[in-house]
């Protein structure tokens, strides 16, 4: 339960949202409503600003999926009946019952399956903002309405219906199947869109799960477990080994190492002692800490990251906005053209003028049905994403490929993106009679009992060399400093220069070399045996094999690569220099990464961001194209619009090639759709009749409409054969 308005407990489902929760449109974030309804501008269902922990399917997705399968089951036999004229003539004595069957099958498809589209179309007209739903409702409604009127008039008053508008079986030309198929295809598009939108919320839910639901509060000397919502600033809290920090705070007592990779992106745990700062969601190591809460609820760094991810996700503009902008002019133009055609044929057309006027007006509306325009973008994207998946490129939304083709700035995290994300031992330097193998054996024996990432790199190196580790006695760990113990009867110490600063003067012989390696981005630890400094070991996070060639190719394409890292300037600068990266931003927090990216966007730049950690999530969500490494964290992957499945940076080049091809394909589809309407609508209106005597019947208009959709699909399918 909520203790107060300032400390709300994250809702676990949509039903748990507070009464004052606000709902907004994914495409139009300026639209804010007090409840779940449709956006007045685009007709999309509004989503709550406050994300819940509910992982169940979205109610609208369930409803649209149910409507789609119902309509599919009725549309399939309807299409077979409509296309089976010869079969009807051979086996059915009276064709009129078959027409009634078509009417019976199409009516529930149009009026139940397509009812949400009619609702949204009506809302768009009330708000004077015509969109794709307006076109869908218009096309479906006219096709079904025309077919119903034609059937009724042709049956009741056969002499009043032009003989030219009957098919060979004597039935009137009807388009029940067109109305049903259009409805079913639009429902399929809605299902696919809602599935993609639902996946974006998993990023925020993953972040919310990092914070524990309770905390150990010290009350009168006792530890009391309380709900996280009850924690106040100034409370004294206990964090035990292996637990996540519940709120931001400052350490009062104890020592431990805390995994802050979710914030810094760096694999090395940070040592904490009295006075150190803690952040909510970070993972405590083997020690116990007593700390004072300094920021709780929405004020914690984790909560701010969650807010930034949600804000950035809502600010993204899908590529479908283009179709809506076109529709704002296209729909009125079609209606005006249809009305003008009706009046012109009624007043000046040959007899039967009224029937011809109605027929031509209907033909205009049918041929202008937005199928080709509506399919132009999503079909290309569907094919392209499928092709990308076969090449290790996962694309989350429709706008990603189009945007990535135009990005000229790419921000890249260092650890885990340009590097492997796993330190490796590179150098062993000795000043005593000990060999490198002996130094490594002693160091690995000590570090075998440690969980420090640098220690793990030493142990891995010993295993690679096949060294047999000795028995360890009297092991002691000194958080933030080093480790010590007895190996083969000798006292061995391994750690930082501070840990070994009281060693013999021989340390001066190693100092210059160690400092030089630090300047190159290496992490250095010293080894002492029996109070005598004998060697140091230097580890470094290795560059990915694909980093250098990928960055070179990107620069050749005119892409500016900027490194953004939470690591220190020396390490980040060393890696950048090795890769030829001219611009580096080091020591950045997750929020600062997102703010730097936003500053580039404010200059009018289209910016992509590549990263792998939780610390990259705000920037990945804020970026025009967020790119996550497939071997990174779930939060990074869910925040990004594109994922490189194997973490291979060469996939970036394949993704850019695919993006350019997709953008080119979309432009071709849109150009064809516009050209089709610019030519088809005048022909349907009877423009050529004065010279050729030719009229475009609704049947031909329907065929042309279908042909336009087939052409767009066929062009999009060419993306399957693109070489990546």
XYZ file of C-alpha atoms in Angstrom:
724
model
C 0.000 0.000 0.000
C 1.025 3.591 -0.434
C 2.121 5.348 2.702
C 1.862 8.757 1.138
C 1.808 10.515 -2.199
C 5.577 10.952 -2.172
C 6.437 7.290 -1.770
C 4.196 5.314 -4.109
C 4.711 1.616 -4.493
C 5.193 0.603 -8.162
C 1.890 -0.816 -9.476
C 1.886 -4.495 -10.348
C -0.850 -4.286 -13.004
C -2.938 -1.791 -14.937
C -5.691 -2.205 -12.367
C -3.325 -1.021 -9.617
C -2.635 2.354 -11.209
C -3.508 5.255 -8.882
C -6.764 7.166 -9.556
C -4.912 10.233 -10.787
C -2.728 8.330 -13.275
C -2.285 10.036 -16.627
C -2.496 8.332 -20.017
C -0.667 9.495 -23.123
C -0.338 8.619 -26.817
C 2.845 6.811 -27.967
C 2.834 8.875 -31.189
C 1.600 12.169 -29.756
C 3.044 12.612 -26.232
C 1.389 16.038 -26.022
C -1.969 14.233 -25.700
C -2.621 13.526 -22.003
C -5.913 12.088 -20.727
C -7.118 10.965 -17.281
C -8.085 7.493 -18.486
C -7.665 4.801 -21.189
C -9.221 6.060 -24.401
C -8.178 6.653 -28.007
C -5.921 9.454 -29.183
C -8.022 12.124 -30.895
C -5.271 12.771 -33.451
C -4.206 9.305 -34.600
C -6.741 6.967 -32.997
C -4.151 4.847 -31.173
C -5.017 3.563 -27.713
C -3.490 5.668 -24.951
C -0.977 4.109 -22.564
C -0.327 4.929 -18.886
C 2.630 7.208 -18.172
C 3.324 5.215 -15.017
C 4.643 1.792 -16.010
C 3.391 -1.251 -14.126
C 5.157 -4.513 -13.323
C 2.429 -6.474 -15.063
C 3.906 -8.784 -17.702
C 0.608 -9.991 -19.085
C -0.571 -9.123 -22.586
C -2.037 -5.691 -23.140
C -5.874 -5.756 -23.193
C -6.010 -4.006 -26.569
C -3.579 -6.542 -28.060
C -5.766 -9.391 -26.829
C -8.868 -7.749 -28.285
C -7.296 -6.973 -31.677
C -5.892 -10.482 -31.941
C -9.358 -11.940 -31.215
C -10.955 -9.731 -33.857
C -8.280 -10.622 -36.412
C -8.713 -14.397 -36.133
C -12.484 -14.066 -36.238
C -12.316 -11.945 -39.398
C -9.717 -14.206 -40.988
C -11.962 -17.239 -40.478
C -14.861 -15.501 -42.268
C -12.864 -13.691 -44.961
C -11.134 -16.787 -46.306
C -14.315 -18.564 -47.515
C -15.694 -15.206 -48.643
C -12.744 -14.670 -50.987
C -13.082 -18.197 -52.327
C -16.781 -17.628 -53.044
C -16.174 -14.264 -54.684
C -13.493 -15.698 -56.945
C -15.456 -18.841 -57.781
C -17.849 -17.487 -60.433
C -17.356 -20.438 -62.790
C -17.871 -22.903 -59.948
C -21.099 -21.128 -58.987
C -22.391 -21.226 -62.579
C -21.748 -24.970 -62.782
C -23.012 -26.244 -59.447
C -25.455 -23.628 -58.169
C -28.776 -23.145 -59.917
C -29.616 -19.792 -58.345
C -26.655 -17.479 -57.766
C -28.590 -15.127 -55.463
C -28.247 -17.386 -52.407
C -24.479 -17.213 -52.844
C -24.718 -13.436 -52.804
C -26.630 -13.652 -49.542
C -23.876 -15.884 -48.144
C -21.300 -13.230 -49.041
C -23.443 -10.599 -47.346
C -23.809 -12.778 -44.250
C -20.054 -13.452 -44.041
C -18.899 -9.879 -44.650
C -21.341 -8.085 -42.350
C -19.855 -9.282 -39.003
C -16.334 -8.766 -40.363
C -17.012 -5.149 -41.277
C -19.257 -4.119 -38.404
C -17.739 -6.128 -35.551
C -14.149 -6.685 -36.654
C -13.790 -3.194 -38.097
C -15.827 -1.380 -35.447
C -12.710 0.124 -33.716
C -11.701 1.685 -37.044
C -15.100 3.283 -37.520
C -14.942 4.643 -33.965
C -11.493 6.113 -34.496
C -12.434 7.493 -37.908
C -15.454 9.258 -36.392
C -13.237 10.679 -33.633
C -10.747 11.924 -36.230
C -13.516 13.732 -38.117
C -14.873 15.269 -34.905
C -11.409 16.596 -34.101
C -10.764 17.616 -37.732
C -7.680 15.421 -37.891
C -8.163 12.788 -40.627
C -5.759 9.887 -40.417
C -5.231 6.368 -41.694
C -8.261 5.096 -39.787
C -10.356 7.650 -41.641
C -9.225 6.189 -44.936
C -9.711 2.619 -43.761
C -13.237 3.290 -42.514
C -14.063 5.182 -45.696
C -12.784 2.452 -47.995
C -14.374 -0.398 -46.061
C -17.657 1.443 -45.495
C -18.054 2.473 -49.118
C -17.141 -0.968 -50.474
C -19.647 -2.721 -48.205
C -22.315 -0.030 -48.533
C -22.081 -0.017 -52.312
C -22.286 -3.812 -52.408
C -25.320 -3.864 -50.126
C -27.164 -1.209 -52.151
C -26.256 -2.908 -55.440
C -27.538 -6.249 -54.195
C -30.766 -4.743 -52.881
C -31.534 -2.651 -55.973
C -30.515 -5.327 -58.466
C -32.718 -7.884 -56.727
C -35.778 -5.673 -56.120
C -35.565 -3.496 -59.258
C -33.387 -5.358 -61.781
C -34.352 -2.990 -64.611
C -33.057 0.001 -62.676
C -29.533 -1.376 -62.330
C -27.275 -0.924 -65.393
C -26.702 -4.184 -67.210
C -23.065 -3.196 -67.690
C -22.527 -3.594 -63.973
C -23.541 -7.250 -63.764
C -21.026 -10.104 -63.783
C -21.355 -13.110 -66.203
C -23.498 -15.018 -63.683
C -26.066 -12.212 -63.652
C -25.140 -11.022 -60.192
C -24.463 -7.344 -59.561
C -20.804 -6.428 -59.193
C -20.217 -6.379 -55.445
C -17.178 -5.937 -53.234
C -18.048 -7.704 -50.010
C -14.730 -9.582 -50.171
C -12.756 -6.322 -50.604
C -14.360 -4.819 -47.523
C -13.629 -7.972 -45.498
C -10.045 -8.433 -46.668
C -9.187 -4.765 -46.032
C -10.578 -5.058 -42.497
C -8.641 -8.278 -41.819
C -5.333 -6.894 -43.131
C -5.648 -3.712 -41.088
C -6.370 -5.793 -37.978
C -3.229 -7.837 -38.672
C -1.212 -4.624 -38.877
C -2.659 -3.484 -35.557
C -1.695 -6.775 -33.888
C 1.900 -6.514 -35.127
C 2.140 -2.872 -34.057
C 0.742 -3.537 -30.576
C 3.156 -6.429 -30.060
C 6.111 -4.171 -30.874
C 4.814 -1.424 -28.598
C 4.289 -3.853 -25.712
C 7.910 -4.999 -25.917
C 9.230 -1.480 -25.318
C 7.762 -1.446 -21.820
C 9.958 -4.366 -20.725
C 12.955 -2.017 -20.450
C 11.272 0.009 -17.729
C 9.958 -3.103 -15.979
C 13.500 -4.532 -15.890
C 14.723 -1.351 -14.246
C 11.889 -1.412 -11.719
C 12.820 -4.966 -10.727
C 16.309 -3.836 -9.678
C 14.953 -2.105 -6.595
C 13.990 -4.424 -3.723
C 10.485 -4.193 -2.324
C 11.622 -3.936 1.306
C 14.491 -2.670 3.471
C 16.051 -3.466 6.862
C 15.538 -0.389 9.027
C 17.270 0.063 12.382
C 14.659 0.894 15.037
C 15.801 1.153 18.659
C 18.763 -1.084 18.001
C 16.697 -3.743 16.214
C 16.554 -4.642 12.521
C 12.983 -4.375 11.248
C 12.000 -5.297 7.696
C 9.706 -2.585 6.295
C 8.046 -1.924 2.969
C 10.191 0.247 0.724
C 7.403 2.821 0.557
C 7.827 3.434 4.307
C 11.504 4.413 4.098
C 12.212 8.096 4.800
C 15.231 10.311 4.260
C 17.458 10.003 7.342
C 16.479 6.410 8.171
C 19.349 4.085 9.155
C 19.298 0.932 7.009
C 21.265 -2.321 6.955
C 22.345 -4.008 3.714
C 23.579 -7.613 3.977
C 25.901 -9.527 1.598
C 24.349 -10.299 -1.790
C 21.437 -7.878 -1.368
C 20.545 -4.922 -3.557
C 20.664 -1.436 -2.125
C 17.054 -0.255 -1.590
C 17.550 3.546 -1.726
C 20.338 6.082 -2.254
C 22.408 6.674 0.871
C 25.730 7.303 2.630
C 27.704 4.562 4.429
C 27.931 4.951 8.229
C 29.670 1.698 9.172
C 31.274 -1.296 7.481
C 33.293 -2.183 4.386
C 32.248 -3.999 1.240
C 32.551 -4.024 -2.544
C 29.433 -3.012 -4.482
C 28.714 -3.921 -8.099
C 27.761 -0.607 -9.738
C 27.961 -1.847 -13.335
C 24.313 -0.804 -13.804
C 25.464 2.788 -13.327
C 29.042 2.917 -14.552
C 29.135 0.087 -17.038
C 32.451 -1.001 -15.573
C 32.850 -4.615 -14.390
C 35.045 -3.842 -11.395
C 33.155 -3.603 -8.059
C 33.609 -0.360 -6.143
C 34.917 -0.522 -2.594
C 32.648 1.161 -0.030
C 33.527 2.348 3.465
C 32.429 5.051 5.870
C 31.364 8.156 3.930
C 30.937 6.362 0.580
C 27.769 6.915 -1.440
C 25.357 4.111 -2.365
C 22.807 4.025 -5.184
C 19.513 2.133 -5.245
C 19.546 -1.063 -7.288
C 23.309 -1.685 -6.997
C 24.406 -5.110 -5.732
C 26.287 -5.476 -2.463
C 29.220 -7.884 -2.243
C 30.442 -9.944 0.728
C 30.417 -7.268 3.436
C 27.673 -5.748 5.595
C 26.963 -2.026 5.486
C 25.033 0.361 7.696
C 23.960 3.465 5.797
C 21.729 6.513 6.031
C 19.012 7.066 3.421
C 19.606 10.318 1.529
C 17.200 9.986 -1.421
C 14.081 7.830 -1.621
C 11.175 7.189 -3.986
C 11.270 9.172 -7.219
C 14.427 11.022 -6.083
C 16.775 8.029 -6.332
C 19.178 7.743 -9.236
C 17.491 4.516 -10.349
C 14.083 6.237 -10.405
C 15.547 9.076 -12.458
C 16.961 6.582 -14.949
C 13.546 4.895 -15.189
C 11.922 8.272 -15.815
C 14.457 9.151 -18.498
C 13.963 5.850 -20.315
C 10.184 6.249 -20.265
C 10.382 9.866 -21.402
C 12.725 9.074 -24.272
C 10.610 6.136 -25.426
C 7.461 8.255 -25.519
C 9.242 11.006 -27.465
C 10.070 8.740 -30.401
C 8.075 9.504 -33.537
C 7.219 6.428 -35.646
C 7.628 6.632 -39.359
C 3.854 6.185 -39.785
C 3.474 9.868 -38.992
C 4.263 10.531 -42.629
C 1.200 8.611 -43.746
C -0.965 10.525 -41.283
C 0.343 13.864 -42.521
C -0.424 12.831 -46.091
C -3.863 11.613 -45.059
C -4.731 15.033 -43.697
C -4.679 16.316 -47.284
C -5.464 13.100 -49.114
C -8.800 12.291 -47.481
C -10.432 15.654 -48.166
C -9.063 15.582 -51.708
C -10.602 12.165 -52.357
C -13.948 13.207 -50.915
C -14.014 16.405 -52.966
C -13.101 14.490 -56.115
C -15.789 11.850 -55.481
C -18.417 14.531 -54.798
C -17.464 16.500 -57.899
C -17.592 13.333 -60.017
C -21.052 12.459 -58.660
C -22.479 15.919 -59.353
C -20.902 16.157 -62.803
C -22.218 12.791 -63.947
C -25.639 13.401 -62.437
C -26.058 16.757 -64.138
C -24.328 16.196 -67.465
C -23.874 12.458 -67.861
C -25.837 10.213 -70.290
C -28.730 8.117 -68.977
C -28.987 6.528 -66.508
C -27.117 9.534 -65.089
C -27.881 8.877 -61.429
C -26.671 5.281 -61.578
C -23.529 6.322 -63.452
C -22.914 9.162 -61.022
C -23.132 6.809 -58.072
C -20.999 4.183 -59.783
C -18.198 6.609 -60.667
C -18.198 8.252 -57.244
C -17.922 4.836 -55.640
C -15.129 3.913 -58.056
C -13.203 7.012 -56.968
C -13.449 6.090 -53.307
C -12.615 2.423 -53.878
C -9.573 3.080 -56.036
C -8.340 5.613 -53.476
C -8.555 3.077 -50.651
C -5.338 3.453 -48.630
C -4.129 -0.134 -48.933
C -1.029 0.655 -50.999
C -0.284 3.788 -48.974
C -0.789 1.950 -45.706
C 1.346 -1.023 -46.780
C 4.165 1.045 -48.274
C 6.105 1.381 -45.035
C 5.157 -1.593 -42.799
C 5.661 -4.245 -45.496
C 9.164 -2.956 -46.265
C 9.963 -2.876 -42.582
C 8.591 -6.398 -41.990
C 10.690 -7.862 -44.806
C 13.777 -5.883 -43.814
C 13.564 -6.894 -40.168
C 13.229 -10.541 -41.165
C 16.284 -10.211 -43.415
C 18.174 -8.487 -40.631
C 17.345 -11.233 -38.144
C 19.095 -13.754 -40.391
C 22.204 -11.556 -40.174
C 22.162 -11.062 -36.420
C 20.337 -7.701 -36.462
C 17.127 -7.374 -34.466
C 15.041 -4.257 -35.109
C 12.313 -3.299 -32.647
C 10.210 -0.626 -34.380
C 9.333 0.663 -37.797
C 11.237 3.943 -37.556
C 14.623 2.442 -36.681
C 15.852 1.395 -40.097
C 14.718 4.636 -41.719
C 16.466 6.726 -39.068
C 19.686 4.722 -38.963
C 20.210 5.274 -42.674
C 20.336 9.029 -42.042
C 22.409 9.056 -38.826
C 25.753 10.812 -39.174
C 26.797 10.731 -35.489
C 27.328 7.496 -33.549
C 28.012 7.505 -29.807
C 29.704 4.348 -28.529
C 30.204 3.058 -25.024
C 33.631 1.616 -24.277
C 33.365 -1.375 -21.969
C 31.462 -4.255 -23.510
C 30.816 -2.389 -26.756
C 34.223 -1.532 -28.182
C 35.894 -3.937 -25.757
C 35.075 -7.483 -24.732
C 33.875 -6.414 -21.258
C 36.156 -8.922 -19.555
C 39.640 -7.892 -18.330
C 42.532 -10.082 -19.453
C 46.077 -10.345 -18.124
C 48.581 -8.802 -20.545
C 51.846 -8.064 -18.710
C 53.931 -9.615 -15.953
C 57.079 -7.741 -14.964
C 59.580 -9.231 -12.476
C 62.566 -7.759 -10.643
C 63.508 -10.887 -8.717
C 64.684 -14.398 -9.506
C 61.104 -15.602 -9.900
C 59.876 -16.567 -13.365
C 56.675 -15.236 -14.919
C 54.996 -18.608 -14.427
C 55.914 -18.676 -10.751
C 54.656 -15.108 -10.264
C 51.422 -16.002 -12.019
C 51.039 -19.218 -9.973
C 51.399 -17.359 -6.686
C 49.053 -14.564 -7.743
C 46.409 -16.971 -9.076
C 46.555 -19.025 -5.866
C 45.670 -15.898 -3.901
C 43.013 -14.658 -6.298
C 41.321 -18.055 -6.534
C 39.562 -17.151 -3.300
C 38.613 -13.683 -4.548
C 35.630 -12.597 -6.689
C 37.315 -9.478 -8.042
C 37.215 -9.249 -11.904
C 40.935 -8.466 -12.054
C 41.582 -11.514 -9.918
C 39.471 -13.593 -12.282
C 41.653 -12.466 -15.198
C 44.752 -13.676 -13.330
C 43.168 -17.052 -12.545
C 42.082 -17.488 -16.174
C 45.619 -16.731 -17.367
C 47.043 -19.373 -15.018
C 44.575 -21.963 -16.343
C 45.518 -21.080 -19.919
C 49.187 -21.739 -19.126
C 48.277 -24.994 -17.399
C 49.750 -23.963 -14.048
C 48.950 -26.070 -10.988
C 47.842 -23.817 -8.138
C 49.118 -24.367 -4.623
C 47.233 -24.628 -1.330
C 46.298 -21.343 0.284
C 46.359 -20.698 4.026
C 45.506 -17.729 6.226
C 43.755 -15.889 3.412
C 42.703 -12.320 4.142
C 40.961 -9.817 1.900
C 41.415 -6.081 2.353
C 38.570 -4.338 0.511
C 39.813 -1.750 -1.905
C 43.449 -2.650 -1.300
C 44.366 -6.282 -1.981
C 44.651 -9.832 -0.670
C 47.239 -11.827 1.271
C 47.890 -15.354 2.510
C 50.444 -18.144 2.849
C 51.468 -20.092 -0.253
C 54.111 -22.827 -0.028
C 55.028 -21.543 3.411
C 55.721 -18.033 2.153
C 53.728 -14.907 2.944
C 52.344 -13.549 -0.315
C 50.594 -10.217 -0.759
C 48.905 -8.928 -3.946
C 47.289 -5.549 -4.388
C 47.610 -1.874 -5.140
C 50.686 0.278 -4.632
C 48.981 1.775 -1.577
C 48.559 -1.695 -0.093
C 52.275 -2.396 -0.589
C 53.687 1.069 -0.026
C 55.755 -0.033 2.981
C 57.720 -2.576 0.947
C 61.497 -2.459 0.312
C 63.016 0.211 -1.935
C 62.988 -2.240 -4.883
C 59.525 -0.892 -5.659
C 61.099 2.113 -7.339
C 62.370 -0.132 -10.120
C 58.832 -1.089 -11.127
C 57.133 2.242 -10.638
C 57.968 3.923 -13.993
C 56.858 0.937 -16.074
C 53.681 0.516 -14.036
C 52.804 4.183 -14.464
C 53.370 3.965 -18.213
C 50.963 1.021 -18.462
C 48.336 2.838 -16.417
C 48.524 5.686 -18.913
C 47.723 3.114 -21.602
C 44.578 1.990 -19.807
C 45.968 -0.992 -17.891
C 45.026 -1.953 -14.334
C 48.140 -2.790 -12.309
C 48.528 -4.908 -9.148
C 51.799 -5.577 -7.324
C 53.041 -8.883 -5.887
C 55.197 -9.188 -2.753
C 56.745 -12.361 -1.332
C 58.004 -12.392 2.242
C 57.795 -8.608 2.502
C 59.754 -8.093 -0.731
C 58.206 -6.615 -3.868
C 58.948 -8.964 -6.747
C 56.609 -8.175 -9.672
C 53.520 -6.490 -10.985
C 50.726 -7.805 -13.193
C 48.844 -5.612 -15.670
C 45.367 -6.484 -17.011
C 43.369 -4.811 -19.705
C 39.964 -5.188 -21.263
C 40.698 -6.362 -24.791
C 39.285 -4.664 -27.861
C 36.748 -6.581 -29.866
C 38.215 -8.053 -32.989
C 35.689 -6.178 -35.080
C 36.100 -2.734 -33.476
C 38.949 -1.305 -35.567
C 37.696 -2.317 -39.007
C 34.117 -1.308 -38.177
C 35.091 2.174 -37.038
C 37.316 2.638 -40.088
C 34.451 1.685 -42.397
C 32.021 3.977 -40.546
C 34.386 6.934 -40.877
C 34.708 6.182 -44.585
C 30.903 6.496 -44.817
C 31.041 9.927 -43.195
C 29.888 8.827 -39.737
C 31.444 10.679 -36.777
C 32.144 8.267 -33.914
C 32.261 9.673 -30.356
C 33.218 7.550 -27.345
C 31.101 8.091 -24.215
C 32.307 6.193 -21.159
C 31.978 6.101 -17.402
C 35.639 5.079 -17.176
C 38.493 7.470 -16.325
C 40.010 9.712 -18.971
C 43.319 7.820 -19.129
C 41.780 4.436 -19.893
C 39.121 5.822 -22.226
C 41.653 8.023 -24.016
C 44.030 5.127 -24.527
C 41.336 2.969 -26.113
C 40.133 5.884 -28.251
C 43.640 6.607 -29.520
C 44.143 2.966 -30.451
C 40.905 2.978 -32.450
C 41.410 6.385 -34.043
C 38.469 8.003 -32.220
C 39.077 11.752 -32.130
C 36.379 12.793 -29.642
C 36.004 11.242 -26.175
C 33.632 12.011 -23.320
C 34.852 10.162 -20.202
C 33.664 9.932 -16.616
C 29.994 10.318 -17.589
C 27.106 9.061 -15.478
C 24.069 7.463 -17.174
C 22.152 10.732 -16.968
C 25.108 12.712 -18.346
C 25.382 10.349 -21.319
C 21.722 10.984 -22.153
C 22.134 14.748 -21.652
C 25.173 14.882 -23.954
C 23.209 12.968 -26.580
C 20.254 15.312 -26.154
C 22.553 18.326 -26.671
C 23.596 16.929 -30.050
C 19.951 16.394 -30.983
C 19.205 19.994 -30.007
C 21.697 21.032 -32.713
C 19.546 19.241 -35.276
C 21.672 16.095 -35.439
C 20.290 12.590 -35.903
C 22.218 10.540 -33.333
C 22.686 6.795 -32.855
C 23.973 5.261 -29.611
C 25.602 1.849 -29.127
C 25.956 0.352 -25.640
C 25.575 -2.804 -23.583
C 24.936 -1.931 -19.927
C 22.161 -0.703 -17.699
C 24.113 2.531 -17.451
C 23.561 3.021 -21.178
C 19.765 2.575 -20.991
C 18.795 6.294 -20.747
C 21.029 7.208 -23.695
C 19.863 4.202 -25.719
C 16.249 5.208 -25.178
C 16.935 8.894 -25.890
C 18.860 8.200 -29.098
C 17.191 8.405 -32.476
C 18.517 4.873 -32.914
C 19.589 2.926 -29.814
C 21.833 -0.070 -30.572
C 22.422 -2.725 -27.915
C 24.950 -5.545 -27.890
C 23.265 -8.934 -27.733
C 25.713 -10.022 -25.016
C 24.776 -6.990 -22.872
C 22.153 -6.530 -20.163
C 18.449 -7.131 -20.690
C 17.670 -3.519 -19.804
C 20.016 -2.214 -22.501
C 18.521 -4.568 -25.069
C 14.958 -3.601 -24.179
C 15.789 0.128 -24.207
C 17.383 -0.041 -27.631
C 15.616 -0.019 -30.967
C 18.207 -2.322 -32.535
C 20.139 -5.270 -31.105
C 23.296 -6.853 -32.527
C 22.631 -10.452 -31.487
C 26.245 -11.621 -31.239
C 27.730 -8.290 -30.136
C 29.786 -8.204 -33.358
C 30.275 -4.572 -34.394
C 30.545 -5.599 -38.044
C 26.778 -6.003 -37.826
C 26.620 -2.185 -37.639
C 27.836 -2.021 -41.228
C 25.309 -4.644 -42.294
C 22.597 -2.723 -40.459
C 23.477 0.514 -42.270
C 23.410 -1.247 -45.619
C 20.044 -2.768 -44.768
C 18.770 0.597 -43.532
C 19.714 2.400 -46.741
C 18.114 -0.329 -48.842
C 14.967 -0.210 -46.711
C 14.715 3.579 -46.924
C 15.126 3.380 -50.700
C 12.454 0.680 -50.857
C 10.020 2.688 -48.728
C 10.493 5.737 -50.940
C 9.791 3.616 -54.014
C 6.621 2.232 -52.418
C 5.383 5.668 -51.368
C 6.172 7.117 -54.800
C 4.218 4.322 -56.468
C 1.298 4.720 -54.052
C 1.083 8.442 -54.702
C 1.451 7.995 -58.462
C -1.225 5.292 -58.423
C -3.696 7.619 -56.720
C -2.776 10.608 -58.851
C -3.520 8.571 -62.004
C -6.224 6.232 -60.716
C -8.551 8.761 -59.114
C -8.990 10.901 -62.275
C -9.549 7.766 -64.352
C -12.189 6.525 -61.906
C -13.871 9.908 -62.058
C -14.315 9.466 -65.838
C -11.655 11.872 -67.068
C -11.102 9.912 -70.314
C -14.795 9.387 -71.102
C -15.187 12.413 -73.423
C -12.434 11.107 -75.721
C -12.554 7.330 -75.346
C -16.029 6.581 -73.995
C -14.309 4.469 -71.299
C -15.556 4.289 -67.729
C -13.775 2.655 -64.844
C -16.254 0.432 -63.051
C -15.929 -0.265 -59.310
C -14.932 -3.819 -60.260
C -11.934 -2.561 -62.215
C -11.210 -0.020 -59.493
C -11.156 -2.824 -56.953
C -8.805 -4.856 -59.158
C -6.533 -1.833 -59.567
C -6.565 -1.283 -55.817
C -5.555 -4.894 -55.256
C -2.893 -4.670 -57.952
C -1.395 -1.621 -56.294
C -1.098 -3.499 -53.009
C 0.412 -6.529 -54.733
C 2.937 -4.294 -56.481
C 3.984 -2.687 -53.217
C 4.350 -6.105 -51.559
C 6.326 -7.485 -54.514
C 8.713 -4.527 -54.408
C 9.177 -4.923 -50.659
C 9.946 -8.631 -51.018
C 13.026 -7.714 -53.048
C 14.676 -6.837 -49.735
C 14.876 -10.551 -48.931
C 17.543 -10.963 -51.585
C 19.778 -8.092 -50.489
C 23.388 -9.122 -49.833
C 24.617 -8.095 -46.365
